[in-house]
Amino acid sequence: MPVVTITRRLRFNAAHRIHNPALSDDENARLYGKCNNPNWHGHNYLLDVSVTGEVDPRTGYVIDLGDVRDIVTREVIDKLDHRNLNLDVDFLRGINPTSENLVVAIWRVIAPLITPARLTRLRLWETEHNFVDYDGNT
Amino acid sequence: MPVVTITRRLRFNAAHRIHNPALSDDENARLYGKCNNPNWHGHNYLLDVSVTGEVDPRTGYVIDLGDVRDIVTREVIDKLDHRNLNLDVDFLRGINPTSENLVVAIWRVIAPLITPARLTRLRLWETEHNFVDYDGNT
Amino acid sequence: MPVVTITRRLRFNAAHRIHNPALSDDENARLYGKCNNPNWHGHNYLLDVSVTGEVDPRTGYVIDLGDVRDIVTREVIDKLDHRNLNLDVDFLRGINPTSENLVVAIWRVIAPLITPARLTRLRLWETEHNFVDYDGNT
Amino acid sequence: MPVVTITRRLRFNAAHRIHNPALSDDENARLYGKCNNPNWHGHNYLLDVSVTGEVDPRTGYVIDLGDVRDIVTREVIDKLDHRNLNLDVDFLRGINPTSENLVVAIWRVIAPLITPARLTRLRLWETEHNFVDYDGNT
Amino acid sequence: MPVVTITRRLRFNAAHRIHNPALSDDENARLYGKCNNPNWHGHNYLLDVSVTGEVDPRTGYVIDLGDVRDIVTREVIDKLDHRNLNLDVDFLRGINPTSENLVVAIWRVIAPLITPARLTRLRLWETEHNFVDYDGNT
Amino acid sequence: MPVVTITRRLRFNAAHRIHNPALSDDENARLYGKCNNPNWHGHNYLLDVSVTGEVDPRTGYVIDLGDVRDIVTREVIDKLDHRNLNLDVDFLRGINPTSENLVVAIWRVIAPLITPARLTRLRLWETEHNFVDYDGNT
C-alpha cells in the first residue's frame, strides 16, 4: 500500500516570555533581549501536525483528519489558546517557552495518542518569518 | 495631478488582555470570555498604513515610503513590539486594548505626523481572520 | 465616538455550476465555458464580513465579533459548507450561483440580522485570484 | 554536481464526494460525514510538483520548469480543473477521491513522464488547513 | 439591480530603476537610495483590477472576468512581464517607474477598454509590504 | 537532547537575466525564452534558511535566530537586495543566475559560517509558484 503523509494546520494565540529562571536577570536580558520582557509579549502560532501511514484501502484515509484535529485540539490547542505559556499550561510547567522547547513538549503530548499511523513531524510557526520542525529525533 | 493612495505594512508582536477596569471581574469575564485571561495572551499584529495625496511630478512619489516606515516604526512599532499593550505603552495608558481602541489610538499618534500627504486609513490585523479599519471618522 | 469597521473572515467549501436554466444548453456553454460543466466543479470560498459602527465606550467593541461569527455561521456558512450551491441551499433557490449573485444573496440574509451596527461590505473570494465586493447598493 | 530539488505549484478547482461504493450508504455517511454529501462539494486544490536531479552545468537547470508545467498541465490539471473527480476523470475511474488517493493517482500519471530528473514529491493542498505528501513509497 | 465590484488578480515580474533623468545623478541617488541602482533591481508585481457595474440578470455577471483577464493580459501584462520597465514598454516611455506612476499609466491604458462596466480601482503590489491604489481621481 | 530544525525567512528584490555566455545568443534565446531578455527582469525572492542541531538546555535554542539573521543579511541579503544578480554580486561572478545556481552559491557562502549547529536546507522562492531546495548534496 502507498505510504502517505497527511498534515493538519491548527492555530493558537498566546502570551509568553523567553526566560530561564536558572539564570540571572542580567543573563536573561543579555541572551533574550526584548523577548525577555517581564510583562510578556505574544504570537499567533500555527501548528502543522503531520501523520504518516499506509492508505487504508477501505476508507482511502491514512487516518481520519477529524480525529487528528480533535485530539490535538483537546490536548494542545485548548490548553494553549489565549493562555500564557509560562504560567497557564500543565505540560509546559518548568519549561522555557522557546519555539524549540514548545515543539518538543507538544510532540511528547501528541505522539503517544496518534495510532496506528505515526506522528512524523510537527512544524510550529511563531511568526510569518520563522518556524521550527521536530520529528522526534534525539 | 493624479491622487494615489500608498500603503505600507508593518508588524508587531504583543501581549494583551481585553479588560475594562471600570467593570467588575464577573462582567469582564462575561463580556470578553477567554480574551479576558488575567495572565494575558498575544498576537502577531499587522498594521497597514495608507497615505493619500497627489503624485509629486518631480519624485513620482506621493510620499517617500521610507519616511512613513521610519515615522511609524519610531512612534508606534518600537513602542508596541514585544510589549504588553495594557502595561507598557505610553499612548495606550488607560485604554482597553481591543482592536477598535488600538487602531484609533494609533491613528491619533500617526495622523499629525504625516504631511503634506494625509493619513487616510489604518488597517490593523489581529489574526488572519479579523481586522479593523479606521479612517479618522467620528 | 470614532466610527470603526471590523471584518471577520469565514470559509466554506462548495460545489456549483454556472448555469441559467432560462437559456439553452448551447447558450449556457457559450457563456460560461468550463464553469458550466453539468457534473459541477467547486471552490474553497472565503467570506469577509465587514460591520461598521461607533466604538462602544463600555466594551471597546463596535460589535462582539463572536456574535458576527455565530450569526453568519448559522445563517450562511452551515448552509453552504460542503454543499451544492445550485441544489442544496434554501436562500439560493432559483439563483445562478455566480460570485455576484452569491454575494448579493448572502447580503440579503445577513444584513437584517446585524444591529445596531450595520453590515457595510461583503467580500467573497472564489479563488486566490478573484473576488467580489457588495455594499448593498442598487 | 550539486543535487537540487525544484518545485512548481499548479492549481485546479474541482467537485468531489468522498464515497466508497463498496460500503453501504449508512457506512459512508458514518465514515465521511458532510464530505459524503451526495450532491457534491468542492475545493481549490494546489499541487506542488517537486523534481530532483543534478544541475545541468550547461543550462543551470535541473529540468526546464516550463516542461514540468506543460506535462502536468496536459496530463493532470486539464483533466481535473472544473471537473467532478468522481465522474469526469479517466485516471480516477473507480477511485474514492480522498486527498490520499488523489495524490497517489496523480503520482502514477506524472512519475513516468519526468526524466531524466526524477519526481520526488507531490504535495496536494485541499484547503489552506490540510495537505498530503507522497514520495512514491509503498 | 445590485451594483457589485469584481476584482481579478494578475502578475508580472519586471526589472526597473527609480530614476528621474531631469535630475542630477547625485539628486537621484539622494532621493531614491538603493532603488536608484544603475544596474536595476526587480519585483514580482501583483495587479488587482476592479470593475464595477450592475449585475446583468441574464448572465449573473457584472462583466465576464475572462474578458477582463484577456484585455489586461494583452494590453498590460504581456508588455510588462519579464521586461525592463524603464526601457522596454511603449506606454511607459519617459515615465519614472515608481509604483505611483506605474498604476496611473496602467489605468490610462485599461480604463477606456472596460465597458460598459467601469474600471473603479487598480491596486498594484510591489512587494508583500507595500501597494498603491488608484481610482482615476485627479 | 532533542534535535530540532529552525528556519528563518529573509527577502531580497533583484534583477537578473538567465544567460549562459558560453552559448550563442540564439541558443540562449531558445533555451531561456523571455527569461533571457537582455534588458533584464526581476523578482521578490524569499530565502528560507534552515539550521539543525540539539536544543541547548541552557538557552532553549538550537542557535540564536538573531545570529542567523545577522550572518545571512550581511553575507547574502545586503549583497543581493536591490542588485543585479548578473553584474553586482561578488560571489555570483561568472554564474548564470538560475534558481538552482543561486541556491548552491548562497549555500557555499553561508554553510561555513553556521556553527556548531549545521545549515541543513536552503529554500529559495523565485515567485509564489516555484522554489528550489538545496541541502548540500552533490
Coordinates of C-alpha atoms in Angstrom, one line a residue, chain F:
Chain F
M1 CA 18.8 16.1 23.6
P2 CA 16.1 16.6 21.0
V3 CA 17.3 17.6 17.6
V4 CA 15.3 20.5 16.1
T5 CA 15.4 22.4 12.8
I6 CA 14.8 26.1 12.9
T7 CA 14.1 28.2 9.9
R8 CA 14.4 32.0 9.2
R9 CA 12.8 33.6 6.2
L10 CA 14.6 36.6 4.6
R11 CA 13.8 38.6 1.4
F12 CA 15.6 40.4 -1.4
N13 CA 14.5 42.1 -4.6
A14 CA 16.8 41.7 -7.5
A15 CA 17.1 42.0 -11.3
H16 CA 18.6 39.2 -13.4
R17 CA 18.8 37.6 -16.8
I18 CA 19.1 33.9 -17.4
H19 CA 22.0 33.7 -19.8
N20 CA 25.0 31.4 -20.4
P21 CA 27.7 33.4 -22.1
A22 CA 29.3 30.2 -23.3
L23 CA 26.4 29.7 -25.7
S24 CA 25.3 31.7 -28.7
D25 CA 22.6 34.3 -28.4
D26 CA 20.3 32.1 -30.5
E27 CA 20.9 29.1 -28.2
N28 CA 20.3 31.3 -25.1
A29 CA 17.0 32.7 -26.6
R30 CA 15.9 29.1 -27.4
L31 CA 16.8 27.7 -24.0
Y32 CA 15.5 30.5 -21.8
G33 CA 12.8 32.4 -23.8
K34 CA 11.6 35.6 -22.1
C35 CA 13.9 34.9 -19.1
N36 CA 16.8 35.7 -21.4
N37 CA 15.6 39.4 -22.0
P38 CA 18.8 41.4 -22.5
N39 CA 17.2 44.3 -20.6
W40 CA 16.7 42.1 -17.5
H41 CA 13.6 41.3 -15.5
G42 CA 13.3 40.8 -11.7
H43 CA 11.8 39.1 -8.7
N44 CA 11.0 39.4 -5.0
Y45 CA 12.9 36.4 -3.7
L46 CA 12.3 34.7 -0.4
L47 CA 15.1 32.7 1.2
D48 CA 14.3 30.2 4.0
V49 CA 17.4 29.3 5.9
S50 CA 17.1 26.0 8.0
V51 CA 19.6 25.2 10.7
T52 CA 19.6 21.9 12.6
G53 CA 21.1 20.9 16.0
E54 CA 20.5 19.8 19.5
V55 CA 18.5 22.2 21.7
D56 CA 20.9 23.8 24.1
P57 CA 19.4 23.1 27.6
R58 CA 20.6 26.4 28.9
T59 CA 19.2 28.7 26.3
G60 CA 16.4 26.5 24.8
Y61 CA 17.7 27.5 21.4
V62 CA 19.3 25.4 18.6
I63 CA 21.0 28.7 17.7
D64 CA 20.1 32.3 18.3
L65 CA 17.9 33.2 15.3
G66 CA 19.2 36.7 15.5
D67 CA 22.7 35.5 14.8
V68 CA 21.4 33.6 11.7
R69 CA 19.6 36.7 10.5
D70 CA 22.7 38.8 11.0
I71 CA 25.0 36.5 9.2
V72 CA 22.7 35.9 6.3
T73 CA 21.8 39.6 6.0
R74 CA 25.5 40.7 6.0
E75 CA 26.9 37.9 3.7
V76 CA 23.9 37.4 1.3
I77 CA 20.9 39.7 1.6
D78 CA 22.9 43.0 1.6
K79 CA 24.8 41.9 -1.5
L80 CA 21.7 40.7 -3.4
D81 CA 18.9 43.2 -2.4
H82 CA 18.2 45.9 -5.0
R83 CA 21.0 44.5 -7.1
N84 CA 21.6 42.9 -10.5
L85 CA 22.5 39.2 -9.9
N86 CA 24.5 39.0 -13.2
L87 CA 26.5 42.2 -12.6
D88 CA 26.7 43.3 -9.0
V89 CA 27.5 40.3 -6.7
D90 CA 31.0 39.1 -5.9
F91 CA 30.0 35.6 -5.0
L92 CA 27.9 35.2 -8.2
R93 CA 30.7 36.3 -10.6
G94 CA 30.5 34.1 -13.7
I95 CA 27.4 32.2 -12.6
N96 CA 24.2 32.1 -14.7
P97 CA 21.6 33.1 -12.1
T98 CA 19.1 30.3 -12.4
S99 CA 17.4 29.5 -9.1
E100 CA 19.4 26.3 -8.9
N101 CA 22.7 28.1 -9.3
L102 CA 21.7 30.8 -6.9
V103 CA 20.8 28.4 -4.1
V104 CA 24.0 26.5 -4.5
A105 CA 26.1 29.7 -4.5
I106 CA 24.3 31.0 -1.4
W107 CA 24.9 27.7 0.4
R108 CA 28.6 27.9 -0.2
V109 CA 28.7 31.4 1.4
I110 CA 26.5 30.6 4.4
A111 CA 27.3 26.9 5.3
P112 CA 30.8 27.5 6.7
L113 CA 29.6 30.4 8.9
I114 CA 26.8 28.4 10.7
T115 CA 28.4 26.6 13.6
P116 CA 28.2 24.5 15.7
A117 CA 24.6 23.9 14.5
R118 CA 24.6 23.0 10.8
L119 CA 22.9 24.6 7.8
T120 CA 20.7 21.7 6.5
R121 CA 18.5 23.3 3.9
L122 CA 18.0 26.4 1.8
R123 CA 14.7 27.1 0.1
L124 CA 14.7 29.9 -2.4
W125 CA 11.3 31.1 -3.7
E126 CA 11.6 33.0 -7.0
T127 CA 7.8 33.5 -7.3
E128 CA 4.8 32.3 -5.4
H129 CA 4.7 29.4 -7.8
N130 CA 8.2 28.0 -7.8
F131 CA 11.1 27.4 -5.4
V132 CA 14.2 25.3 -5.2
D133 CA 15.6 23.4 -2.2
Y134 CA 19.3 22.6 -1.6
D135 CA 20.7 20.5 1.2
G136 CA 24.4 20.5 0.3
N137 CA 24.3 17.2 -1.6
T138 CA 26.5 16.6 -4.6

